Amino acid sequence: MISEQFILFGSILLFICIIISKTSHRLGIPSLLFFLLIGMLAGSEGIGGFYFDNPSITQFIGIVALVIILFSGGLDTKFSEIRPILGQGLTLATIGVFITAMITGIFLNWLLHIPILESLLIGSIISSTDAAAIFAIFKSKNMGLKNNIAPLLELESGTNDPMAYFLVTTLIFLILNPTTSLTSMVILLIKSLGLGILVGFFFGKGSVWIINNIKLHTEGLYSVFTFAIAFLTFSISYFLGGNGFLSVYIAALILGNSYFVHKVEQVQFFDGIALLMQIIMFLTLGLLVFPSQIIPVFGIGLFVSLVLILIARPVAVFLSLLPFKVGFKDKVFVSWVGIKGAVPIIFATYPIVAGIEGSEIIFNIIFFITIISALVQGSTIDIMAKYLGLYIPDKEN
């Protein structure tokens, strides 16, 4: 009976989320934010009364969802579009993330007197832009942007999670093991990114060959087979010491820019699965949150949001793009589209699982910042683009 009730409960939530994803953008509000709110309403303090308080399961669901979302994003990305802005995107995804994390952490330490490692941890958790949010918003708003800004933002959001992930896991390790040397951390970063790139390249090239030559007896199995390749890429990279998220995106980027059998059907399959994963991920994160615990962190959450939106993100963008010929208005727009989504909330479960003191407060702060970012930045992308003269309707660029 419990299983049947759970299926009914889950199917109703899924049904509601899909309907909302169809209509929410008419209101100018990202549907992903609605998914979070539905999860909160269905949770233990909402009208649904479904009790859920398991960060480990949430983290697992988040990792699975993020692998699919990044893989789908890589498949949809045309290398011809990102080639002109490759240097800019990768600089934002690495140096930009680092600068954002450091500025946010320093402000928290300086003004709120939070210990420096914990401050930097909060800054690192919230430092990356969210691929799921960026991909979903651009697709739903059906808008184009001048000067290759859209490919730049999609490339950044698809590749900056590895840097944020490294900073988060490194700072957690430093908090638990304060005697660790800086040199070993730098070596670990180089190893993580280097192996992530190599594994992604190997699986990307290898998957093209094997998909075209495996001769499966049922067409539907090709998408399932590619599905398995995505997770195999992540797992092999992780266990070798590389960054699995980076490997998945690179492998998908190579695959998506190559010919392989049933390509159209597979890309459509992953688009649908990616949306399903977004819904499940945001619903789960919403269920994990206890709204009564968000109220006490309203002040610090609002402070960090303002620092991120008005100081940390703009400074990181302008410094990162300094070596490149990027217009002032383009930099302002890129600074504004520092949208946060599920990834920071997923990363916020890592300190909880690691048993770091005060990690539940960190989680609630990150959740609050995500909502502010989605409301303020996510709902005003087109308005800001029109104001800066960068908007092209219906993707005519």
C-alpha positions as YAML, in Angstrom:
chain: A
units: angstrom
residues:
- id: 1
  name: MET
  ca: [0.00, 0.00, 0.00]
- id: 2
  name: ILE
  ca: [2.86, 2.39, 0.85]
- id: 3
  name: SER
  ca: [4.44, 1.80, -2.57]
- id: 4
  name: GLU
  ca: [1.19, 2.55, -4.37]
- id: 5
  name: GLN
  ca: [0.71, 5.73, -2.33]
- id: 6
  name: PHE
  ca: [4.25, 6.84, -3.11]
- id: 7
  name: ILE
  ca: [3.69, 6.25, -6.84]
- id: 8
  name: LEU
  ca: [0.45, 8.23, -6.72]
- id: 9
  name: PHE
  ca: [2.10, 11.06, -4.79]
- id: 10
  name: GLY
  ca: [5.09, 11.17, -7.16]
- id: 11
  name: SER
  ca: [3.01, 11.01, -10.34]
- id: 12
  name: ILE
  ca: [0.77, 13.87, -9.18]
- id: 13
  name: LEU
  ca: [3.82, 16.04, -8.41]
- id: 14
  name: LEU
  ca: [5.39, 15.18, -11.76]
- id: 15
  name: PHE
  ca: [2.16, 15.96, -13.60]
- id: 16
  name: ILE
  ca: [1.86, 19.33, -11.88]
- id: 17
  name: CYS
  ca: [5.49, 20.20, -12.62]
- id: 18
  name: ILE
  ca: [5.20, 19.41, -16.33]
- id: 19
  name: ILE
  ca: [2.06, 21.54, -16.64]
- id: 20
  name: ILE
  ca: [3.80, 24.37, -14.81]
- id: 21
  name: SER
  ca: [6.88, 24.10, -17.05]
- id: 22
  name: LYS
  ca: [4.55, 24.75, -19.98]
- id: 23
  name: THR
  ca: [2.96, 27.87, -18.54]
- id: 24
  name: SER
  ca: [5.21, 29.44, -15.88]
- id: 25
  name: HIS
  ca: [7.38, 31.47, -18.24]
- id: 26
  name: ARG
  ca: [4.37, 33.49, -19.34]
- id: 27
  name: LEU
  ca: [4.69, 35.01, -15.89]
- id: 28
  name: GLY
  ca: [8.41, 35.63, -16.43]
- id: 29
  name: ILE
  ca: [9.44, 33.29, -13.61]
- id: 30
  name: PRO
  ca: [11.72, 30.26, -14.23]
- id: 31
  name: SER
  ca: [9.83, 26.98, -13.92]
- id: 32
  name: LEU
  ca: [12.69, 25.46, -11.92]
- id: 33
  name: LEU
  ca: [11.81, 27.82, -9.08]
- id: 34
  name: PHE
  ca: [8.24, 26.50, -9.16]
- id: 35
  name: PHE
  ca: [9.58, 22.94, -8.91]
- id: 36
  name: LEU
  ca: [11.42, 23.91, -5.72]
- id: 37
  name: LEU
  ca: [8.33, 25.54, -4.26]
- id: 38
  name: ILE
  ca: [6.14, 22.52, -5.13]
- id: 39
  name: GLY
  ca: [8.65, 20.30, -3.33]
- id: 40
  name: MET
  ca: [8.48, 22.56, -0.29]
- id: 41
  name: LEU
  ca: [4.67, 22.54, -0.32]
- id: 42
  name: ALA
  ca: [4.67, 18.74, -0.58]
- id: 43
  name: GLY
  ca: [7.23, 18.41, 2.22]
- id: 44
  name: SER
  ca: [6.90, 17.90, 5.94]
- id: 45
  name: GLU
  ca: [6.03, 21.54, 6.69]
- id: 46
  name: GLY
  ca: [3.80, 21.95, 3.65]
- id: 47
  name: ILE
  ca: [0.29, 20.85, 2.85]
- id: 48
  name: GLY
  ca: [1.54, 17.50, 1.53]
- id: 49
  name: GLY
  ca: [3.10, 16.52, 4.85]
- id: 50
  name: PHE
  ca: [5.64, 14.18, 3.21]
- id: 51
  name: TYR
  ca: [8.57, 13.91, 5.62]
- id: 52
  name: PHE
  ca: [11.97, 13.74, 3.96]
- id: 53
  name: ASP
  ca: [15.28, 14.55, 5.67]
- id: 54
  name: ASN
  ca: [18.07, 12.59, 3.99]
- id: 55
  name: PRO
  ca: [20.93, 14.69, 2.53]
- id: 56
  name: SER
  ca: [22.79, 11.56, 1.33]
- id: 57
  name: ILE
  ca: [19.91, 10.44, -0.90]
- id: 58
  name: THR
  ca: [19.45, 14.03, -2.09]
- id: 59
  name: GLN
  ca: [23.14, 14.24, -2.97]
- id: 60
  name: PHE
  ca: [22.93, 10.96, -4.92]
- id: 61
  name: ILE
  ca: [19.84, 12.09, -6.85]
- id: 62
  name: GLY
  ca: [21.54, 15.42, -7.56]
- id: 63
  name: ILE
  ca: [24.68, 13.79, -8.94]
- id: 64
  name: VAL
  ca: [22.65, 11.47, -11.20]
- id: 65
  name: ALA
  ca: [20.54, 14.38, -12.43]
- id: 66
  name: LEU
  ca: [23.52, 16.62, -13.01]
- id: 67
  name: VAL
  ca: [25.29, 13.98, -15.11]
- id: 68
  name: ILE
  ca: [22.26, 13.76, -17.42]
- id: 69
  name: ILE
  ca: [21.75, 17.52, -17.57]
- id: 70
  name: LEU
  ca: [25.40, 18.18, -18.44]
- id: 71
  name: PHE
  ca: [25.40, 15.35, -21.00]
- id: 72
  name: SER
  ca: [22.26, 16.72, -22.65]
- id: 73
  name: GLY
  ca: [23.71, 20.23, -22.64]
- id: 74
  name: GLY
  ca: [26.91, 18.97, -24.27]
- id: 75
  name: LEU
  ca: [24.94, 17.15, -26.97]
- id: 76
  name: ASP
  ca: [23.04, 20.35, -27.80]
- id: 77
  name: THR
  ca: [26.14, 22.57, -27.93]
- id: 78
  name: LYS
  ca: [27.54, 23.27, -31.39]
- id: 79
  name: PHE
  ca: [31.32, 23.52, -31.32]
- id: 80
  name: SER
  ca: [31.22, 25.98, -34.22]
- id: 81
  name: GLU
  ca: [29.34, 28.38, -31.93]
- id: 82
  name: ILE
  ca: [31.62, 28.05, -28.90]
- id: 83
  name: ARG
  ca: [34.94, 28.02, -30.78]
- id: 84
  name: PRO
  ca: [35.13, 31.85, -31.02]
- id: 85
  name: ILE
  ca: [34.47, 32.24, -27.29]
- id: 86
  name: LEU
  ca: [36.24, 29.11, -26.00]
- id: 87
  name: GLY
  ca: [38.96, 31.03, -24.15]
- id: 88
  name: GLN
  ca: [36.48, 33.44, -22.60]
- id: 89
  name: GLY
  ca: [34.16, 30.65, -21.45]
- id: 90
  name: LEU
  ca: [36.87, 28.51, -19.91]
- id: 91
  name: THR
  ca: [38.39, 31.53, -18.15]
- id: 92
  name: LEU
  ca: [35.02, 32.39, -16.62]
- id: 93
  name: ALA
  ca: [34.52, 28.73, -15.67]
- id: 94
  name: THR
  ca: [37.81, 28.56, -13.77]
- id: 95
  name: ILE
  ca: [39.28, 31.92, -12.78]
- id: 96
  name: GLY
  ca: [35.84, 33.51, -12.62]
- id: 97
  name: VAL
  ca: [34.54, 30.84, -10.25]
- id: 98
  name: PHE
  ca: [37.64, 31.16, -8.07]
- id: 99
  name: ILE
  ca: [37.37, 34.96, -7.85]
- id: 100
  name: THR
  ca: [33.64, 34.78, -7.06]
- id: 101
  name: ALA
  ca: [34.28, 32.27, -4.26]
- id: 102
  name: MET
  ca: [37.15, 34.27, -2.77]
- id: 103
  name: ILE
  ca: [35.35, 37.65, -2.81]
- id: 104
  name: THR
  ca: [32.20, 36.19, -1.27]
- id: 105
  name: GLY
  ca: [34.17, 34.32, 1.37]
- id: 106
  name: ILE
  ca: [36.28, 37.36, 2.29]
- id: 107
  name: PHE
  ca: [33.18, 39.55, 2.70]
- id: 108
  name: LEU
  ca: [31.55, 36.93, 4.95]
- id: 109
  name: ASN
  ca: [34.68, 36.68, 7.07]
- id: 110
  name: TRP
  ca: [35.24, 40.43, 7.23]
- id: 111
  name: LEU
  ca: [31.73, 41.70, 7.91]
- id: 112
  name: LEU
  ca: [30.06, 38.75, 9.64]
- id: 113
  name: HIS
  ca: [33.16, 37.30, 11.33]
- id: 114
  name: ILE
  ca: [32.46, 33.77, 10.12]
- id: 115
  name: PRO
  ca: [35.67, 31.65, 10.26]
- id: 116
  name: ILE
  ca: [37.65, 32.03, 7.05]
- id: 117
  name: LEU
  ca: [37.47, 28.41, 5.88]
- id: 118
  name: GLU
  ca: [33.72, 28.24, 6.48]
- id: 119
  name: SER
  ca: [33.29, 31.60, 4.74]
- id: 120
  name: LEU
  ca: [35.26, 30.42, 1.72]
- id: 121
  name: LEU
  ca: [33.24, 27.19, 1.72]
- id: 122
  name: ILE
  ca: [29.98, 29.15, 1.44]
- id: 123
  name: GLY
  ca: [31.51, 31.27, -1.32]
- id: 124
  name: SER
  ca: [32.66, 28.15, -3.19]
- id: 125
  name: ILE
  ca: [29.30, 26.39, -2.91]
- id: 126
  name: ILE
  ca: [27.53, 29.35, -4.49]
- id: 127
  name: SER
  ca: [30.29, 30.32, -6.95]
- id: 128
  name: SER
  ca: [29.19, 28.54, -10.14]
- id: 129
  name: THR
  ca: [26.33, 29.39, -12.44]
- id: 130
  name: ASP
  ca: [23.83, 26.61, -12.93]
- id: 131
  name: ALA
  ca: [23.76, 24.68, -16.22]
- id: 132
  name: ALA
  ca: [20.21, 23.40, -15.73]
- id: 133
  name: ALA
  ca: [18.88, 26.90, -15.06]
- id: 134
  name: ILE
  ca: [20.78, 28.51, -17.94]
- id: 135
  name: PHE
  ca: [19.85, 25.83, -20.50]
- id: 136
  name: ALA
  ca: [16.19, 25.81, -19.38]
- id: 137
  name: ILE
  ca: [15.77, 29.60, -19.36]
- id: 138
  name: PHE
  ca: [17.32, 30.16, -22.78]
- id: 139
  name: LYS
  ca: [15.24, 27.38, -24.34]
- id: 140
  name: SER
  ca: [12.01, 28.52, -22.75]
- id: 141
  name: LYS
  ca: [12.37, 32.21, -23.53]
- id: 142
  name: ASN
  ca: [13.18, 31.46, -27.18]
- id: 143
  name: MET
  ca: [15.53, 34.41, -27.32]
- id: 144
  name: GLY
  ca: [18.81, 35.14, -29.05]
- id: 145
  name: LEU
  ca: [21.65, 37.37, -27.95]
- id: 146
  name: LYS
  ca: [24.14, 39.39, -29.94]
- id: 147
  name: ASN
  ca: [27.92, 38.91, -29.91]
- id: 148
  name: ASN
  ca: [27.93, 35.16, -29.12]
- id: 149
  name: ILE
  ca: [26.82, 35.86, -25.55]
- id: 150
  name: ALA
  ca: [24.39, 32.91, -25.38]
- id: 151
  name: PRO
  ca: [27.06, 30.30, -26.33]
- id: 152
  name: LEU
  ca: [29.44, 31.98, -23.87]
- id: 153
  name: LEU
  ca: [26.98, 31.67, -20.99]
- id: 154
  name: GLU
  ca: [26.05, 28.09, -21.90]
- id: 155
  name: LEU
  ca: [29.73, 27.09, -22.15]
- id: 156
  name: GLU
  ca: [30.51, 28.74, -18.82]
- id: 157
  name: SER
  ca: [27.57, 27.13, -17.03]
- id: 158
  name: GLY
  ca: [28.35, 23.73, -18.56]
- id: 159
  name: THR
  ca: [32.01, 23.78, -17.52]
- id: 160
  name: ASN
  ca: [32.19, 25.75, -14.26]
- id: 161
  name: ASP
  ca: [30.74, 23.10, -11.96]
- id: 162
  name: PRO
  ca: [34.03, 21.13, -11.90]
- id: 163
  name: MET
  ca: [35.93, 24.11, -10.49]
- id: 164
  name: ALA
  ca: [33.24, 24.78, -7.89]
- id: 165
  name: TYR
  ca: [33.13, 21.08, -7.01]
- id: 166
  name: PHE
  ca: [36.90, 21.05, -6.51]
- id: 167
  name: LEU
  ca: [36.81, 24.15, -4.28]
- id: 168
  name: VAL
  ca: [33.96, 22.73, -2.18]
- id: 169
  name: THR
  ca: [35.53, 19.30, -1.65]
- id: 170
  name: THR
  ca: [38.95, 20.84, -1.02]
- id: 171
  name: LEU
  ca: [37.68, 23.26, 1.62]
- id: 172
  name: ILE
  ca: [35.71, 20.50, 3.33]
- id: 173
  name: PHE
  ca: [38.92, 18.44, 3.42]
- id: 174
  name: LEU
  ca: [40.87, 21.44, 4.79]
- id: 175
  name: ILE
  ca: [38.29, 22.04, 7.52]
- id: 176
  name: LEU
  ca: [38.51, 18.39, 8.56]
- id: 177
  name: ASN
  ca: [42.32, 18.23, 7.97]
- id: 178
  name: PRO
  ca: [43.71, 21.73, 8.64]
- id: 179
  name: THR
  ca: [47.37, 20.70, 8.28]
- id: 180
  name: THR
  ca: [47.10, 19.87, 4.57]
- id: 181
  name: SER
  ca: [49.56, 21.84, 2.42]
- id: 182
  name: LEU
  ca: [48.57, 24.26, -0.33]
- id: 183
  name: THR
  ca: [50.96, 22.57, -2.77]
- id: 184
  name: SER
  ca: [49.15, 19.25, -2.52]
- id: 185
  name: MET
  ca: [45.85, 21.01, -3.20]
- id: 186
  name: VAL
  ca: [47.21, 22.64, -6.36]
- id: 187
  name: ILE
  ca: [48.55, 19.29, -7.58]
- id: 188
  name: LEU
  ca: [45.17, 17.73, -6.88]
- id: 189
  name: LEU
  ca: [43.44, 20.46, -8.92]
- id: 190
  name: ILE
  ca: [45.72, 19.92, -11.90]
- id: 191
  name: LYS
  ca: [45.22, 16.17, -11.68]
- id: 192
  name: SER
  ca: [41.45, 16.48, -11.34]
- id: 193
  name: LEU
  ca: [40.98, 18.80, -14.32]
- id: 194
  name: GLY
  ca: [43.64, 17.09, -16.45]
- id: 195
  name: LEU
  ca: [42.23, 13.61, -16.01]
- id: 196
  name: GLY
  ca: [38.71, 14.96, -16.44]
- id: 197
  name: ILE
  ca: [39.62, 16.36, -19.85]
- id: 198
  name: LEU
  ca: [41.50, 13.22, -20.95]
- id: 199
  name: VAL
  ca: [38.76, 10.80, -19.87]
- id: 200
  name: GLY
  ca: [36.09, 12.97, -21.47]
- id: 201
  name: PHE
  ca: [38.03, 13.12, -24.75]
- id: 202
  name: PHE
  ca: [38.64, 9.37, -24.76]
- id: 203
  name: PHE
  ca: [35.02, 8.46, -24.05]
- id: 204
  name: GLY
  ca: [33.74, 11.08, -26.48]
- id: 205
  name: LYS
  ca: [35.78, 9.74, -29.37]
- id: 206
  name: GLY
  ca: [35.25, 6.12, -28.32]
- id: 207
  name: SER
  ca: [31.49, 6.49, -27.96]
- id: 208
  name: VAL
  ca: [31.15, 7.79, -31.54]
- id: 209
  name: TRP
  ca: [32.90, 4.70, -32.89]
- id: 210
  name: ILE
  ca: [31.13, 2.15, -30.72]
- id: 211
  name: ILE
  ca: [27.62, 3.60, -31.23]
- id: 212
  name: ASN
  ca: [28.13, 3.51, -35.00]
- id: 213
  name: ASN
  ca: [29.45, -0.05, -34.99]
- id: 214
  name: ILE
  ca: [27.64, -1.94, -32.25]
- id: 215
  name: LYS
  ca: [24.61, -2.85, -34.46]
- id: 216
  name: LEU
  ca: [21.96, -3.17, -31.75]
- id: 217
  name: HIS
  ca: [18.87, -5.18, -32.71]
- id: 218
  name: THR
  ca: [16.40, -2.58, -31.38]
- id: 219
  name: GLU
  ca: [16.59, 1.12, -32.20]
- id: 220
  name: GLY
  ca: [15.35, 2.10, -28.75]
- id: 221
  name: LEU
  ca: [18.42, 0.51, -27.16]
- id: 222
  name: TYR
  ca: [20.76, 3.07, -28.72]
- id: 223
  name: SER
  ca: [19.54, 5.80, -26.38]
- id: 224
  name: VAL
  ca: [19.80, 3.43, -23.41]
- id: 225
  name: PHE
  ca: [23.32, 2.48, -24.48]
- id: 226
  name: THR
  ca: [24.35, 6.15, -24.73]
- id: 227
  name: PHE
  ca: [22.73, 6.69, -21.34]
- id: 228
  name: ALA
  ca: [25.05, 4.03, -19.93]
- id: 229
  name: ILE
  ca: [28.07, 5.66, -21.61]
- id: 230
  name: ALA
  ca: [27.30, 8.95, -19.85]
- id: 231
  name: PHE
  ca: [27.41, 7.35, -16.40]
- id: 232
  name: LEU
  ca: [30.38, 5.16, -17.27]
- id: 233
  name: THR
  ca: [32.28, 8.29, -18.30]
- id: 234
  name: PHE
  ca: [31.50, 9.97, -14.99]
- id: 235
  name: SER
  ca: [32.35, 6.90, -12.90]
- id: 236
  name: ILE
  ca: [35.63, 6.02, -14.62]
- id: 237
  name: SER
  ca: [36.81, 9.62, -14.37]
- id: 238
  name: TYR
  ca: [35.86, 9.82, -10.69]
- id: 239
  name: PHE
  ca: [37.61, 6.60, -9.70]
- id: 240
  name: LEU
  ca: [40.74, 7.59, -11.63]
- id: 241
  name: GLY
  ca: [40.86, 10.85, -9.68]
- id: 242
  name: GLY
  ca: [39.50, 13.08, -12.44]
- id: 243
  name: ASN
  ca: [36.53, 15.40, -12.41]
- id: 244
  name: GLY
  ca: [33.58, 13.33, -13.59]
- id: 245
  name: PHE
  ca: [31.32, 16.29, -14.38]
- id: 246
  name: LEU
  ca: [33.93, 17.80, -16.69]
- id: 247
  name: SER
  ca: [34.45, 14.43, -18.39]
- id: 248
  name: VAL
  ca: [30.72, 14.01, -19.03]
- id: 249
  name: TYR
  ca: [30.37, 17.45, -20.61]
- id: 250
  name: ILE
  ca: [33.43, 17.03, -22.85]
- id: 251
  name: ALA
  ca: [32.37, 13.54, -23.97]
- id: 252
  name: ALA
  ca: [28.89, 14.81, -24.82]
- id: 253
  name: LEU
  ca: [30.34, 17.84, -26.63]
- id: 254
  name: ILE
  ca: [32.45, 15.56, -28.85]
- id: 255
  name: LEU
  ca: [29.57, 13.17, -29.42]
- id: 256
  name: GLY
  ca: [27.12, 15.95, -30.20]
- id: 257
  name: ASN
  ca: [29.42, 17.44, -32.82]
- id: 258
  name: SER
  ca: [29.95, 14.09, -34.57]
- id: 259
  name: TYR
  ca: [27.77, 11.89, -36.71]
- id: 260
  name: PHE
  ca: [26.29, 8.84, -34.99]
- id: 261
  name: VAL
  ca: [23.33, 6.63, -35.78]
- id: 262
  name: HIS
  ca: [19.85, 7.77, -34.65]
- id: 263
  name: LYS
  ca: [21.35, 11.08, -33.57]
- id: 264
  name: VAL
  ca: [18.15, 13.11, -33.78]
- id: 265
  name: GLU
  ca: [16.19, 10.57, -31.75]
- id: 266
  name: GLN
  ca: [18.91, 10.30, -29.11]
- id: 267
  name: VAL
  ca: [19.28, 14.06, -28.71]
- id: 268
  name: GLN
  ca: [15.51, 14.34, -28.27]
- id: 269
  name: PHE
  ca: [15.58, 11.48, -25.77]
- id: 270
  name: PHE
  ca: [18.21, 13.23, -23.65]
- id: 271
  name: ASP
  ca: [16.36, 16.55, -23.85]
- id: 272
  name: GLY
  ca: [13.31, 14.85, -22.34]
- id: 273
  name: ILE
  ca: [15.29, 12.93, -19.73]
- id: 274
  name: ALA
  ca: [17.20, 16.10, -18.78]
- id: 275
  name: LEU
  ca: [13.93, 17.91, -18.11]
- id: 276
  name: LEU
  ca: [12.70, 14.96, -16.05]
- id: 277
  name: MET
  ca: [15.95, 15.00, -14.04]
- id: 278
  name: GLN
  ca: [15.59, 18.74, -13.44]
- id: 279
  name: ILE
  ca: [12.08, 18.22, -12.10]
- id: 280
  name: ILE
  ca: [13.07, 15.29, -9.87]
- id: 281
  name: MET
  ca: [16.17, 17.11, -8.62]
- id: 282
  name: PHE
  ca: [14.37, 20.34, -7.74]
- id: 283
  name: LEU
  ca: [11.43, 18.49, -6.19]
- id: 284
  name: THR
  ca: [13.81, 16.48, -4.00]
- id: 285
  name: LEU
  ca: [15.69, 19.61, -2.94]
- id: 286
  name: GLY
  ca: [12.38, 21.27, -2.11]
- id: 287
  name: LEU
  ca: [11.32, 18.28, -0.01]
- id: 288
  name: LEU
  ca: [14.62, 18.42, 1.90]
- id: 289
  name: VAL
  ca: [14.08, 22.01, 2.97]
- id: 290
  name: PHE
  ca: [12.26, 22.96, 6.15]
- id: 291
  name: PRO
  ca: [10.83, 26.45, 5.44]
- id: 292
  name: SER
  ca: [10.81, 27.36, 9.15]
- id: 293
  name: GLN
  ca: [14.60, 27.03, 9.14]
- id: 294
  name: ILE
  ca: [14.97, 29.50, 6.25]
- id: 295
  name: ILE
  ca: [13.51, 32.45, 8.17]
- id: 296
  name: PRO
  ca: [16.42, 32.73, 10.69]
- id: 297
  name: VAL
  ca: [18.98, 33.00, 7.85]
- id: 298
  name: PHE
  ca: [17.02, 35.66, 5.94]
- id: 299
  name: GLY
  ca: [19.45, 38.43, 6.87]
- id: 300
  name: ILE
  ca: [22.70, 36.65, 6.04]
- id: 301
  name: GLY
  ca: [21.13, 35.10, 2.94]
- id: 302
  name: LEU
  ca: [20.07, 38.50, 1.64]
- id: 303
  name: PHE
  ca: [23.52, 39.90, 2.40]
- id: 304
  name: VAL
  ca: [25.32, 37.13, 0.51]
- id: 305
  name: SER
  ca: [22.88, 37.51, -2.40]
- id: 306
  name: LEU
  ca: [23.66, 41.22, -2.68]
- id: 307
  name: VAL
  ca: [27.39, 40.59, -2.48]
- id: 308
  name: LEU
  ca: [27.14, 37.96, -5.20]
- id: 309
  name: ILE
  ca: [24.92, 39.90, -7.58]
- id: 310
  name: LEU
  ca: [26.40, 43.37, -7.14]
- id: 311
  name: ILE
  ca: [30.06, 42.75, -6.27]
- id: 312
  name: ALA
  ca: [31.50, 39.24, -6.55]
- id: 313
  name: ARG
  ca: [30.03, 38.19, -9.91]
- id: 314
  name: PRO
  ca: [30.68, 41.53, -11.70]
- id: 315
  name: VAL
  ca: [34.26, 41.76, -10.42]
- id: 316
  name: ALA
  ca: [34.92, 38.14, -11.42]
- id: 317
  name: VAL
  ca: [33.49, 38.68, -14.91]
- id: 318
  name: PHE
  ca: [35.30, 41.94, -15.60]
- id: 319
  name: LEU
  ca: [38.65, 40.59, -14.35]
- id: 320
  name: SER
  ca: [38.28, 37.26, -16.17]
- id: 321
  name: LEU
  ca: [37.38, 38.91, -19.48]
- id: 322
  name: LEU
  ca: [40.04, 41.61, -19.20]
- id: 323
  name: PRO
  ca: [42.41, 39.85, -21.68]
- id: 324
  name: PHE
  ca: [39.63, 39.51, -24.28]
- id: 325
  name: LYS
  ca: [37.92, 42.01, -26.55]
- id: 326
  name: VAL
  ca: [34.50, 41.97, -24.94]
- id: 327
  name: GLY
  ca: [32.24, 45.02, -24.93]
- id: 328
  name: PHE
  ca: [31.26, 46.77, -21.72]
- id: 329
  name: LYS
  ca: [27.55, 46.01, -22.17]
- id: 330
  name: ASP
  ca: [28.36, 42.36, -22.87]
- id: 331
  name: LYS
  ca: [30.30, 42.16, -19.60]
- id: 332
  name: VAL
  ca: [27.45, 43.80, -17.71]
- id: 333
  name: PHE
  ca: [24.97, 41.28, -19.09]
- id: 334
  name: VAL
  ca: [27.24, 38.30, -18.38]
- id: 335
  name: SER
  ca: [27.67, 39.65, -14.85]
- id: 336
  name: TRP
  ca: [23.90, 39.75, -14.40]
- id: 337
  name: VAL
  ca: [23.33, 36.20, -15.65]
- id: 338
  name: GLY
  ca: [25.13, 34.56, -12.75]
- id: 339
  name: ILE
  ca: [22.04, 32.46, -12.06]
- id: 340
  name: LYS
  ca: [22.15, 29.93, -9.25]
- id: 341
  name: GLY
  ca: [20.14, 26.73, -9.34]
- id: 342
  name: ALA
  ca: [20.20, 23.18, -8.10]
- id: 343
  name: VAL
  ca: [23.98, 22.70, -8.23]
- id: 344
  name: PRO
  ca: [24.80, 24.98, -5.26]
- id: 345
  name: ILE
  ca: [22.04, 23.31, -3.22]
- id: 346
  name: ILE
  ca: [23.45, 19.89, -4.10]
- id: 347
  name: PHE
  ca: [26.94, 21.06, -3.15]
- id: 348
  name: ALA
  ca: [25.48, 22.36, 0.11]
- id: 349
  name: THR
  ca: [24.64, 18.77, 1.07]
- id: 350
  name: TYR
  ca: [28.34, 17.85, 1.00]
- id: 351
  name: PRO
  ca: [29.21, 19.59, 4.32]
- id: 352
  name: ILE
  ca: [26.16, 17.93, 5.92]
- id: 353
  name: VAL
  ca: [27.20, 14.47, 4.75]
- id: 354
  name: ALA
  ca: [30.80, 15.20, 5.86]
- id: 355
  name: GLY
  ca: [29.54, 16.11, 9.34]
- id: 356
  name: ILE
  ca: [30.86, 19.69, 9.42]
- id: 357
  name: GLU
  ca: [29.51, 21.76, 12.31]
- id: 358
  name: GLY
  ca: [26.88, 24.30, 11.25]
- id: 359
  name: SER
  ca: [26.38, 22.65, 7.86]
- id: 360
  name: GLU
  ca: [22.57, 22.73, 8.17]
- id: 361
  name: ILE
  ca: [22.74, 26.52, 8.46]
- id: 362
  name: ILE
  ca: [24.97, 26.67, 5.38]
- id: 363
  name: PHE
  ca: [22.42, 24.58, 3.47]
- id: 364
  name: ASN
  ca: [19.58, 26.93, 4.39]
- id: 365
  name: ILE
  ca: [21.63, 29.99, 3.42]
- id: 366
  name: ILE
  ca: [22.44, 28.49, 0.02]
- id: 367
  name: PHE
  ca: [18.80, 27.56, -0.55]
- id: 368
  name: PHE
  ca: [17.69, 31.12, 0.19]
- id: 369
  name: ILE
  ca: [20.32, 32.58, -2.16]
- id: 370
  name: THR
  ca: [19.18, 30.24, -4.93]
- id: 371
  name: ILE
  ca: [15.59, 31.44, -4.65]
- id: 372
  name: ILE
  ca: [16.71, 35.10, -4.70]
- id: 373
  name: SER
  ca: [18.90, 34.47, -7.74]
- id: 374
  name: ALA
  ca: [16.12, 32.71, -9.64]
- id: 375
  name: LEU
  ca: [13.59, 35.42, -8.82]
- id: 376
  name: VAL
  ca: [15.80, 38.45, -9.40]
- id: 377
  name: GLN
  ca: [18.21, 37.34, -12.13]
- id: 378
  name: GLY
  ca: [16.39, 34.43, -13.77]
- id: 379
  name: SER
  ca: [13.18, 36.38, -14.34]
- id: 380
  name: THR
  ca: [14.87, 39.47, -15.76]
- id: 381
  name: ILE
  ca: [17.25, 38.05, -18.38]
- id: 382
  name: ASP
  ca: [15.21, 39.28, -21.33]
- id: 383
  name: ILE
  ca: [14.55, 42.65, -19.66]
- id: 384
  name: MET
  ca: [18.27, 43.21, -19.07]
- id: 385
  name: ALA
  ca: [19.14, 42.06, -22.61]
- id: 386
  name: LYS
  ca: [16.63, 44.52, -24.11]
- id: 387
  name: TYR
  ca: [17.87, 47.34, -21.87]
- id: 388
  name: LEU
  ca: [21.47, 46.77, -23.00]
- id: 389
  name: GLY
  ca: [20.48, 46.40, -26.65]
- id: 390
  name: LEU
  ca: [21.63, 42.77, -26.87]
- id: 391
  name: TYR
  ca: [18.27, 41.06, -27.36]
- id: 392
  name: ILE
  ca: [17.31, 39.27, -30.58]
- id: 393
  name: PRO
  ca: [13.82, 37.66, -30.42]
- id: 394
  name: ASP
  ca: [13.12, 34.17, -31.74]
- id: 395
  name: LYS
  ca: [16.81, 33.28, -32.03]
- id: 396
  name: GLU
  ca: [17.32, 35.09, -35.30]
- id: 397
  name: ASN
  ca: [21.05, 35.40, -34.66]
...
